[in-house]
Short mmCIF file of C-alpha atoms in Angstrom, two decimals:
data_model
loop_
_atom_site.label_atom_id
_atom_site.label_comp_id
_atom_site.label_asym_id
_atom_site.label_seq_id
_atom_site.Cartn_x
_atom_site.Cartn_y
_atom_site.Cartn_z
CA UNK A 1015 99.74 15.23 81.37
CA UNK A 1016 98.20 16.67 84.41
CA UNK A 1017 94.64 15.78 85.28
CA UNK A 1018 93.96 19.44 85.96
CA UNK A 1019 95.51 21.42 83.11
CA UNK A 1020 93.30 24.42 83.89
CA UNK A 1021 93.53 24.18 87.68
CA UNK A 1022 92.51 27.41 89.30
CA UNK A 1023 93.18 28.76 92.74
CA UNK A 1024 93.80 31.85 94.76
CA UNK A 1025 96.79 34.12 94.22
CA UNK A 1026 99.25 33.85 97.09
CA UNK A 1027 98.47 36.09 100.02
CA UNK A 1028 100.62 39.06 100.84
CA UNK A 1029 101.94 38.64 104.39
CA UNK A 1030 100.99 41.61 106.50
CA UNK A 1031 103.03 40.91 109.62
CA UNK A 1032 105.80 38.54 108.62
CA UNK A 1033 104.97 34.93 109.48
CA UNK A 1034 101.67 35.97 111.07
CA UNK A 1035 100.39 36.98 107.68
CA UNK A 1036 100.86 33.53 106.18
CA UNK A 1037 98.03 31.12 105.69
CA UNK A 1038 97.30 29.18 108.83
CA UNK A 1039 96.40 26.06 106.86
CA UNK A 1040 99.41 26.07 104.53
CA UNK A 1041 101.62 23.02 105.09
CA UNK A 1042 105.08 23.83 106.29
CA UNK A 1043 104.07 27.20 107.69
CA UNK A 1044 103.42 29.26 104.62
CA UNK A 1045 104.33 27.08 101.64
CA UNK A 1046 100.98 27.57 100.05
CA UNK A 1047 102.61 29.32 97.10
CA UNK A 1048 105.24 26.71 96.51
CA UNK A 1049 105.14 23.82 98.93
CA UNK A 1050 106.47 20.40 98.02
CA UNK A 1051 103.08 18.96 97.23
CA UNK A 1052 101.87 22.02 95.39
CA UNK A 1053 104.84 23.74 93.75
CA UNK A 1054 102.86 26.53 92.13
CA UNK A 1055 100.39 27.30 94.91
CA UNK A 1056 97.38 26.19 92.87
CA UNK A 1057 94.93 26.35 95.76
CA UNK A 1058 91.50 24.85 95.49
CA UNK A 1059 92.44 22.02 93.10
CA UNK A 1060 90.60 18.73 93.42
CA UNK A 1061 92.69 16.47 95.56
CA UNK A 1062 95.03 19.27 96.52
CA UNK A 1063 93.62 19.66 100.00
CA UNK A 1064 92.76 22.86 101.73
CA UNK A 1065 89.62 24.91 101.37
CA UNK A 1066 87.85 24.67 98.07
CA UNK A 1067 88.86 21.12 97.25
CA UNK A 1068 85.27 20.18 96.54
CA UNK A 1069 84.00 23.62 95.67
CA UNK A 1070 86.59 25.68 93.78
CA UNK A 1071 84.69 28.92 94.22
CA UNK A 1072 84.66 28.36 97.97
CA UNK A 1073 88.41 28.84 97.78
CA UNK A 1074 87.78 32.30 96.41
CA UNK A 1075 84.92 33.40 98.62
CA UNK A 1076 84.45 30.97 101.52
CA UNK A 1077 87.26 32.07 103.84
CA UNK A 1078 87.27 35.74 102.94
CA UNK A 1079 86.68 38.65 105.20
CA UNK A 1080 83.57 40.51 104.01
CA UNK A 1081 85.76 43.53 103.37
CA UNK A 1082 87.63 41.50 100.72
CA UNK A 1083 84.53 40.46 98.78
CA UNK A 1084 84.66 43.58 96.63
CA UNK A 1085 88.14 42.75 95.43
CA UNK A 1086 87.13 39.13 94.78
CA UNK A 1087 84.13 40.15 92.69
CA UNK A 1088 86.28 42.63 90.83
CA UNK A 1089 88.73 39.85 89.98
CA UNK A 1090 85.90 37.60 88.83
CA UNK A 1091 84.57 40.43 86.67
CA UNK A 1092 87.98 40.88 85.08
CA UNK A 1093 88.08 37.17 84.32
CA UNK A 1094 84.71 37.14 82.61
CA UNK A 1095 85.26 40.38 80.70
CA UNK A 1096 88.72 39.50 79.35
CA UNK A 1097 88.78 39.67 75.54
CA UNK A 1098 92.48 39.39 74.75
CA UNK A 1099 94.58 36.45 73.55
CA UNK A 1100 94.63 32.88 74.84
CA UNK A 1101 96.37 33.91 78.07
CA UNK A 1102 95.49 36.88 80.27
CA UNK A 1103 99.05 38.16 80.58
CA UNK A 1104 98.11 41.17 82.65
CA UNK A 1105 96.76 38.80 85.28
CA UNK A 1106 99.82 36.56 84.89
CA UNK A 1107 102.14 39.48 85.52
CA UNK A 1108 100.22 40.70 88.57
CA UNK A 1109 100.11 37.25 90.15
CA UNK A 1110 103.79 36.61 89.41
CA UNK A 1111 104.70 39.86 91.15
CA UNK A 1112 102.49 38.97 94.12
CA UNK A 1113 104.12 35.55 94.37
CA UNK A 1114 107.58 37.10 94.27
CA UNK A 1115 106.71 39.64 96.96
CA UNK A 1116 105.60 36.87 99.30
CA UNK A 1117 109.03 35.26 99.22
CA UNK A 1118 110.12 31.66 98.92
CA UNK A 1119 109.26 28.75 101.17
CA UNK A 1120 112.52 29.13 103.11
CA UNK A 1121 111.59 32.69 104.02
CA UNK A 1122 113.94 34.41 101.57
CA UNK A 1123 112.52 37.71 100.39
CA UNK A 1124 113.21 39.56 97.17
CA UNK A 1125 115.34 42.69 97.41
CA UNK A 1126 116.66 45.39 95.14
CA UNK A 1127 120.15 44.77 93.80
CA UNK A 1128 122.76 47.03 95.34
CA UNK A 1129 125.88 48.49 93.69
CA UNK A 1130 128.20 45.95 95.33
CA UNK A 1131 126.18 42.99 94.07
CA UNK A 1132 125.89 44.51 90.63
CA UNK A 1133 129.63 45.03 90.48
CA UNK A 1134 130.28 41.43 91.61
CA UNK A 1135 128.07 40.06 88.83
CA UNK A 1136 129.71 42.24 86.18
CA UNK A 1137 133.15 41.13 87.31
CA UNK A 1138 132.14 37.45 87.36
CA UNK A 1139 130.74 37.60 83.82
CA UNK A 1140 133.81 39.46 82.57
CA UNK A 1141 136.14 36.83 84.05
CA UNK A 1142 133.91 34.02 82.80
CA UNK A 1143 134.15 35.32 79.25
CA UNK A 1144 137.95 35.39 79.50
CA UNK A 1145 138.03 31.77 80.63
CA UNK A 1146 135.60 30.67 77.94
CA UNK A 1147 137.83 32.11 75.22
CA UNK A 1148 140.14 29.13 75.81
CA UNK A 1149 137.30 26.58 75.80
CA UNK A 1150 135.26 27.51 72.72
CA UNK A 1151 135.77 29.12 69.35
CA UNK A 1152 132.47 31.01 69.65
CA UNK A 1153 133.14 34.63 70.67
CA UNK A 1154 131.46 36.38 73.55
CA UNK A 1155 127.73 36.88 73.29
CA UNK A 1156 127.36 38.96 76.43
CA UNK A 1157 127.12 42.57 75.37
CA UNK A 1158 126.27 43.53 78.92
CA UNK A 1159 126.14 41.83 82.32
CA UNK A 1160 123.13 42.57 84.51
CA UNK A 1161 122.12 41.71 88.07
CA UNK A 1162 118.38 41.26 88.49
CA UNK A 1163 116.07 41.03 91.43
CA UNK A 1164 113.35 38.37 91.19
CA UNK A 1165 110.80 40.99 90.21
CA UNK A 1166 113.09 42.26 87.46
CA UNK A 1167 113.50 38.69 86.19
CA UNK A 1168 109.71 38.39 85.93
CA UNK A 1169 109.46 41.62 83.95
CA UNK A 1170 112.34 40.68 81.63
CA UNK A 1171 111.23 37.13 80.84
CA UNK A 1172 107.45 37.45 80.47
CA UNK A 1173 107.69 38.36 76.75
CA UNK A 1174 109.45 35.06 76.05
CA UNK A 1175 107.02 33.08 78.21
CA UNK A 1176 104.28 34.64 76.11
CA UNK A 1177 105.97 33.46 72.94
CA UNK A 1178 106.32 29.95 74.33
CA UNK A 1179 102.89 29.51 75.89
CA UNK A 1180 100.55 31.36 73.52
CA UNK A 1181 100.70 28.89 70.60
CA UNK A 1182 99.72 25.97 72.81
CA UNK A 1183 97.17 27.89 74.87
CA UNK A 1184 95.56 29.22 71.70
CA UNK A 1185 95.25 25.75 70.21
CA UNK A 1186 93.64 24.40 73.35
CA UNK A 1187 91.46 27.45 73.90
CA UNK A 1188 90.02 27.30 70.39
CA UNK A 1189 89.26 23.61 70.65
CA UNK A 1190 85.56 24.13 71.26
CA UNK A 1191 85.17 26.29 68.18
CA UNK A 1192 86.96 23.65 66.11
CA UNK A 1193 84.66 20.79 67.03
CA UNK A 1194 81.22 22.43 67.14
CA UNK A 1195 79.16 22.69 63.93
CA UNK A 1196 78.65 26.23 62.67
CA UNK A 1197 74.98 26.33 63.63
CA UNK A 1198 75.86 25.26 67.17
CA UNK A 1199 78.62 27.87 67.34
CA UNK A 1200 76.05 30.57 66.62
CA UNK A 1201 73.77 29.28 69.34
CA UNK A 1202 76.57 28.79 71.86
CA UNK A 1203 78.36 32.06 71.07
CA UNK A 1204 78.00 33.67 74.51
CA UNK A 1205 78.99 30.44 76.25
CA UNK A 1206 82.05 30.02 74.05
CA UNK A 1207 83.06 33.62 74.68
CA UNK A 1208 82.69 33.20 78.42
CA UNK A 1209 84.69 29.97 78.39
CA UNK A 1210 87.48 31.57 76.39
CA UNK A 1211 87.60 34.45 78.85
CA UNK A 1212 87.70 32.01 81.76
CA UNK A 1213 90.32 29.90 80.00
CA UNK A 1214 92.53 32.94 79.37
CA UNK A 1215 92.22 33.99 83.00
CA UNK A 1216 92.93 30.51 84.31
CA UNK A 1217 95.96 30.11 82.08
CA UNK A 1218 97.09 33.55 83.22
CA UNK A 1219 96.69 32.60 86.87
CA UNK A 1220 98.64 29.36 86.53
CA UNK A 1221 101.41 30.88 84.43
CA UNK A 1222 101.67 33.82 86.82
CA UNK A 1223 101.99 31.59 89.86
CA UNK A 1224 104.48 29.31 88.13
CA UNK A 1225 106.66 32.16 86.88
CA UNK A 1226 106.54 33.76 90.33
CA UNK A 1227 107.74 30.54 91.97
CA UNK A 1228 110.35 30.04 89.27
CA UNK A 1229 111.69 33.55 89.94
CA UNK A 1230 112.52 32.37 93.45
CA UNK A 1231 114.77 29.57 92.18
CA UNK A 1232 116.47 30.54 88.91
CA UNK A 1233 120.00 31.90 89.02
CA UNK A 1234 120.10 33.43 85.53
CA UNK A 1235 118.21 33.90 82.28
CA UNK A 1236 119.03 30.53 80.67
CA UNK A 1237 118.38 28.01 83.44
CA UNK A 1238 115.93 25.93 81.40
CA UNK A 1239 118.10 25.85 78.28
CA UNK A 1240 116.03 28.49 76.49
CA UNK A 1241 116.93 32.18 76.15
CA UNK A 1242 114.32 33.75 78.40
CA UNK A 1243 115.93 37.18 78.67
CA UNK A 1244 116.81 39.88 76.14
CA UNK A 1245 119.48 38.99 73.61
CA UNK A 1246 123.04 39.79 74.62
CA UNK A 1247 122.30 40.24 78.33
CA UNK A 1248 124.06 37.83 80.66
CA UNK A 1249 121.98 37.96 83.83
CA UNK A 1250 122.40 36.61 87.35
CA UNK A 1251 120.07 36.95 90.35
CA UNK A 1252 122.31 37.64 93.38
CA UNK A 1253 119.71 36.65 96.00
CA UNK A 1254 119.17 33.28 94.29
CA UNK A 1255 122.87 32.72 93.65
CA UNK A 1256 123.46 33.12 97.37
CA UNK A 1257 120.63 30.71 98.20
CA UNK A 1258 121.93 28.18 95.66
CA UNK A 1259 125.37 28.03 97.24
CA UNK A 1260 124.23 28.28 100.85
CA UNK A 1261 124.67 24.63 101.85
CA UNK A 1262 127.28 23.52 99.31
CA UNK A 1263 130.35 24.36 101.38
CA UNK A 1264 131.77 26.37 98.46
CA UNK A 1265 132.88 29.99 98.58
CA UNK A 1266 130.25 32.37 97.21
CA UNK A 1267 132.74 33.88 94.77
CA UNK A 1268 133.34 30.46 93.21
CA UNK A 1269 129.60 29.70 93.03
CA UNK A 1270 128.92 33.04 91.37
CA UNK A 1271 131.76 32.55 88.90
CA UNK A 1272 130.70 29.03 87.95
CA UNK A 1273 127.11 30.16 87.35
CA UNK A 1274 128.43 33.12 85.36
CA UNK A 1275 130.36 30.66 83.18
CA UNK A 1276 127.15 28.80 82.39
CA UNK A 1277 125.22 31.98 81.67
CA UNK A 1278 127.97 33.36 79.44
CA UNK A 1279 128.32 30.04 77.59
CA UNK A 1280 124.60 29.99 76.81
CA UNK A 1281 124.82 33.58 75.59
CA UNK A 1282 127.65 32.67 73.20
CA UNK A 1283 125.70 29.80 71.75
CA UNK A 1284 122.45 31.68 71.20
CA UNK A 1285 124.24 34.79 69.90
CA UNK A 1286 126.37 33.02 67.29
CA UNK A 1287 124.10 30.16 66.21
CA UNK A 1288 121.35 32.24 64.61
CA UNK A 1289 119.05 29.34 63.74
CA UNK A 1290 119.09 27.77 67.22
CA UNK A 1291 116.47 29.92 68.92
CA UNK A 1292 113.92 29.46 66.15
CA UNK A 1293 114.71 25.74 66.09
CA UNK A 1294 113.85 25.34 69.78
CA UNK A 1295 110.79 27.56 69.70
CA UNK A 1296 109.68 25.91 66.47
CA UNK A 1297 109.64 22.55 68.25
CA UNK A 1298 107.28 24.02 70.85
CA UNK A 1299 105.03 25.37 68.09
CA UNK A 1300 105.18 21.98 66.38
CA UNK A 1301 103.96 20.44 69.59
CA UNK A 1302 101.09 22.92 69.64
CA UNK A 1303 100.10 22.12 66.06
CA UNK A 1304 99.93 18.45 66.98
CA UNK A 1305 97.40 19.03 69.77
CA UNK A 1306 94.11 17.31 69.17
CA UNK A 1307 91.21 17.32 71.57
CA UNK A 1308 88.92 14.44 72.47
CA UNK A 1309 85.95 15.78 70.53
CA UNK A 1310 83.51 13.16 71.81
CA UNK A 1311 84.25 14.06 75.41
CA UNK A 1312 84.14 17.76 74.64
CA UNK A 1313 80.76 17.55 72.89
CA UNK A 1314 79.35 15.50 75.73
CA UNK A 1315 80.53 18.01 78.33
CA UNK A 1316 79.34 21.01 76.33
CA UNK A 1317 75.90 19.50 75.95
CA UNK A 1318 75.54 19.25 79.72
CA UNK A 1319 76.84 22.70 80.65
CA UNK A 1320 74.53 25.31 82.07
CA UNK A 1321 75.70 28.80 81.03
CA UNK A 1322 74.09 30.19 84.17
CA UNK A 1323 76.21 27.95 86.39
CA UNK A 1324 79.85 29.13 86.30
CA UNK A 1325 80.81 26.66 89.00
CA UNK A 1326 79.86 23.79 86.69
CA UNK A 1327 82.07 25.27 83.98
CA UNK A 1328 84.91 25.59 86.46
CA UNK A 1329 84.62 21.93 87.46
CA UNK A 1330 84.57 20.82 83.81
CA UNK A 1331 87.75 22.77 83.12
CA UNK A 1332 89.47 21.33 86.17
CA UNK A 1333 88.57 17.78 85.16
CA UNK A 1334 90.46 18.13 81.89
CA UNK A 1335 87.70 19.27 79.56
CA UNK A 1336 90.29 20.40 77.01
CA UNK A 1337 92.91 17.79 77.86
CA UNK A 1338 94.83 17.09 74.62
CA UNK A 1339 95.27 13.64 73.23
CA UNK A 1340 98.77 12.25 72.91
CA UNK A 1341 99.36 12.35 69.14
CA UNK A 1342 102.25 11.15 66.95
CA UNK A 1343 102.87 14.76 65.92
CA UNK A 1344 103.28 15.77 69.53
CA UNK A 1345 105.61 12.87 70.26
CA UNK A 1346 107.79 13.75 67.28
CA UNK A 1347 107.96 17.44 68.24
CA UNK A 1348 108.72 16.54 71.86
CA UNK A 1349 111.53 14.21 70.76
CA UNK A 1350 113.06 16.98 68.64
CA UNK A 1351 112.86 19.43 71.51
CA UNK A 1352 114.35 17.03 74.05
CA UNK A 1353 117.27 16.20 71.73
CA UNK A 1354 117.93 19.89 70.98
CA UNK A 1355 117.83 20.80 74.67
CA UNK A 1356 120.17 17.93 75.50
CA UNK A 1357 122.64 19.12 72.86
CA UNK A 1358 122.50 22.71 74.12
CA UNK A 1359 122.88 21.76 77.77
CA UNK A 1360 125.47 19.10 76.99
CA UNK A 1361 127.61 21.57 75.05
CA UNK A 1362 127.37 24.16 77.84
CA UNK A 1363 128.21 21.50 80.43
CA UNK A 1364 131.28 20.31 78.49
CA UNK A 1365 132.56 23.79 77.67
CA UNK A 1366 132.08 25.17 81.19
CA UNK A 1367 133.78 22.13 82.71
CA UNK A 1368 136.75 22.57 80.38
CA UNK A 1369 137.03 26.24 81.39
CA UNK A 1370 136.48 25.73 85.13
CA UNK A 1371 138.25 22.46 85.88
CA UNK A 1372 141.83 23.82 85.78
CA UNK A 1373 140.89 26.95 87.73
CA UNK A 1374 138.20 26.09 90.31
CA UNK A 1375 138.73 23.40 92.94
CA UNK A 1376 134.95 23.12 93.32
CA UNK A 1377 134.27 22.62 89.59
CA UNK A 1378 133.36 18.92 89.88
CA UNK A 1379 131.01 19.41 92.83
CA UNK A 1380 129.23 22.36 91.23
CA UNK A 1381 128.92 20.49 87.95
CA UNK A 1382 127.26 17.51 89.59
CA UNK A 1383 124.91 19.70 91.62
CA UNK A 1384 123.72 21.50 88.49
CA UNK A 1385 123.39 18.26 86.54
CA UNK A 1386 121.11 16.80 89.17
CA UNK A 1387 119.13 20.01 89.45
CA UNK A 1388 118.64 20.10 85.67
CA UNK A 1389 117.84 16.41 85.30
CA UNK A 1390 115.15 16.29 87.99
CA UNK A 1391 113.31 19.27 86.53
CA UNK A 1392 112.23 22.47 88.19
CA UNK A 1393 109.21 24.76 88.17
CA UNK A 1394 109.63 25.62 84.48
CA UNK A 1395 109.33 21.99 83.41
CA UNK A 1396 106.47 21.45 85.84
CA UNK A 1397 104.70 24.51 84.43
CA UNK A 1398 104.62 23.11 80.94
CA UNK A 1399 103.82 19.60 82.13
CA UNK A 1400 100.95 20.90 84.25
CA UNK A 1401 99.47 23.15 81.60
CA UNK A 1402 100.07 21.39 78.31
CA UNK A 1403 101.90 18.14 78.92
CA UNK A 1404 105.18 19.45 77.47
CA UNK A 1405 108.33 18.76 79.46
CA UNK A 1406 111.38 20.97 78.88
CA UNK A 1407 113.93 18.50 80.11
CA UNK A 1408 117.22 17.37 78.53
CA UNK A 1409 116.76 13.72 79.47
CA UNK A 1410 120.06 12.78 77.86
CA UNK A 1411 122.20 15.56 79.24
CA UNK A 1412 125.04 13.28 80.34
CA UNK A 1413 125.10 11.44 76.99
CA UNK A 1414 125.27 14.75 75.12
CA UNK A 1415 127.99 16.11 77.39
CA UNK A 1416 130.13 12.99 76.83
CA UNK A 1417 129.63 13.26 73.09
CA UNK A 1418 130.73 16.90 72.99
CA UNK A 1419 133.78 16.07 75.13
CA UNK A 1420 134.70 13.21 72.79
CA UNK A 1421 134.32 15.52 69.79
CA UNK A 1422 136.73 17.96 71.45
CA UNK A 1423 139.32 15.21 71.86
CA UNK A 1424 138.88 13.93 68.31
CA UNK A 1425 138.40 17.13 66.29
CA UNK A 1426 139.51 19.94 68.54
CA UNK A 1427 137.56 22.96 69.73
CA UNK A 1428 137.06 24.37 66.24
CA UNK A 1429 135.88 21.06 64.81
CA UNK A 1430 133.44 20.57 67.66
CA UNK A 1431 131.96 24.05 67.54
CA UNK A 1432 131.82 23.97 63.75
CA UNK A 1433 128.94 21.51 63.97
CA UNK A 1434 126.68 24.36 65.09
CA UNK A 1435 127.01 25.90 61.62
CA UNK A 1436 124.02 23.97 60.33
CA UNK A 1437 121.28 21.96 62.09
CA UNK A 1438 121.86 18.99 59.78
CA UNK A 1439 125.42 18.68 61.07
CA UNK A 1440 124.40 18.21 64.70
CA UNK A 1441 124.20 14.81 66.39
CA UNK A 1442 120.79 13.16 66.41
CA UNK A 1443 119.05 11.13 69.10
CA UNK A 1444 120.48 7.95 67.60
CA UNK A 1445 123.96 9.49 67.67
CA UNK A 1446 123.59 9.90 71.42
CA UNK A 1447 123.18 6.11 71.53
CA UNK A 1448 126.42 5.62 69.57
CA UNK A 1449 128.65 8.63 70.31
CA UNK A 1450 131.84 6.91 69.11
CA UNK A 1451 130.23 6.19 65.76
CA UNK A 1452 129.33 9.85 65.33
CA UNK A 1453 132.67 11.18 66.55
CA UNK A 1454 134.73 9.07 64.18
CA UNK A 1455 132.53 8.93 61.10
CA UNK A 1456 133.50 10.99 58.07
CA UNK A 1457 132.68 14.63 58.60
CA UNK A 1458 130.20 16.27 56.30
CA UNK A 1459 131.81 19.04 54.27
CA UNK A 1460 129.44 21.72 53.06
CA UNK A 1461 132.17 23.91 51.56
CA UNK A 1462 131.98 22.37 48.07
CA UNK A 1463 128.19 22.60 48.09
CA UNK A 1464 128.38 26.25 49.11
CA UNK A 1465 130.91 26.85 46.31
CA UNK A 1466 128.67 25.20 43.71
CA UNK A 1467 125.67 27.21 44.89
CA UNK A 1468 127.71 30.39 44.69
CA UNK A 1469 128.86 29.60 41.16
CA UNK A 1470 125.31 28.79 40.13
CA UNK A 1471 124.11 32.12 41.51
CA UNK A 1472 126.84 33.90 39.54
CA UNK A 1473 126.25 32.01 36.31
CA UNK A 1474 129.51 30.08 36.44
CA UNK A 1475 127.82 26.68 36.76
CA UNK A 1476 125.92 27.12 33.49
CA UNK A 1477 129.00 26.72 31.27
CA UNK A 1478 128.96 22.89 30.99
CA UNK A 1479 125.39 22.88 29.64
CA UNK A 1480 126.23 25.50 27.05
CA UNK A 1481 129.21 23.46 25.91
CA UNK A 1482 127.08 20.33 25.44
CA UNK A 1483 124.56 22.24 23.32
CA UNK A 1484 127.12 23.94 21.05
CA UNK A 1485 128.92 21.77 18.41
CA UNK A 1486 131.77 24.24 17.99
CA UNK A 1487 132.34 24.16 21.70
CA UNK A 1488 132.33 20.36 21.62
CA UNK A 1489 134.99 20.38 18.92
CA UNK A 1490 137.10 22.85 20.79
CA UNK A 1491 136.75 20.99 24.02
CA UNK A 1492 137.45 17.72 22.29
CA UNK A 1493 140.67 19.11 20.89
CA UNK A 1494 141.67 20.52 24.23
CA UNK A 1495 140.86 17.26 25.92
CA UNK A 1496 142.94 15.35 23.37
CA UNK A 1497 145.82 17.73 23.87
CA UNK A 1498 145.54 17.32 27.61
CA UNK A 1499 145.58 13.55 27.24
CA UNK A 1500 148.52 13.83 24.99
CA UNK A 1501 150.33 15.93 27.51
CA UNK A 1502 149.52 13.41 30.16
CA UNK A 1503 150.93 10.60 28.06
CA UNK A 1504 154.08 12.56 27.42
#
């Protein structure tokens, strides 16, 4: 868990004249929005260096041109007047777009997708779906293939980020109201309202910066193992696909095709395993429900706050005023999420490798590159870890991939993919420890259970009870049974 879950800083600056418009004090010549030591550009954090380290509001006002003060005060007014949900998503969207427009640390700028790039993506997804038909029994889930710019990715994925972040942000943001007695709530009403407004704005600022940085790195809509885009849309970002393959020594067509295979495989899984999305998002919500706040620390901090001193409130938030405790409920939810993500990513890894290996000479190299990229975690994982302590990382990706490959060898493609029919049929965390035991143990067969349930719904399963309660039926059955036994003896 980060020490500064509500860290607050300036939005990234818009460069006015190329490199000259970048911050002079940003390490690496303009990495203030995503440098190695500060991946989300959270300026003004304690210990983060740069202006405002000791005084967070100095980061907002101290180095500004007087002509910019009006805009700064307007932003502060928007923060304090916000009355929406736990996250100010309007602010998040604006800051994400600003971050995207500034470009990535390597100087790559966003650009509109042209017809040629759009056509290349559509062709790659079409070919990927043909190859996947031989590697999985799940049919295509890509109703349409789309090529997005980074800004379009932000617009398309923000609704899902909202669904993921709001439950946790709401639980943390309402923590004060949960711990204060009712009489104190009435007295502290204005302060609580102001803190909730500030909290929503600060969450919005961090999420916006993180999503903006993430838009500069993702290659599709399923990079983190969750379906961030609209259902049925296989998406690739041409500018990021090109950057991904730049130093790999692999032809761009092969890089694009391999990434299209991964995107299309994810789409198949989420389209034809209807319970999977709610299972993953439910684990995030379960994590949120398990959040508990250190009430003693919170009460102590609240008692010392001066409502007239917003800087004091800012410092309290930055020091982890609402920092959740690590509870058993959270650990259990996190374990479920990590296992589910490992199974999703492991299945995609195994299926894509089976489809690409016979056809792409670079399949092994691309597979290993993506495995390392996924295992080390990117901005998405860091976003959740920074804000709420939740890491979206398939820690056992390789174990899960080996298990799915072994299942293919032992049961075939249909037998392997059939396990997605019900969550209780999937491997567990302990099965990842003993993949051979899971692969070769007796398969669960739900067909008889489904048949019995169907008969019960239609009244067919009630006949045995009626027979037991009716003497005439007993006599008849007894005779029939005797006759059957006699026939058997004969």
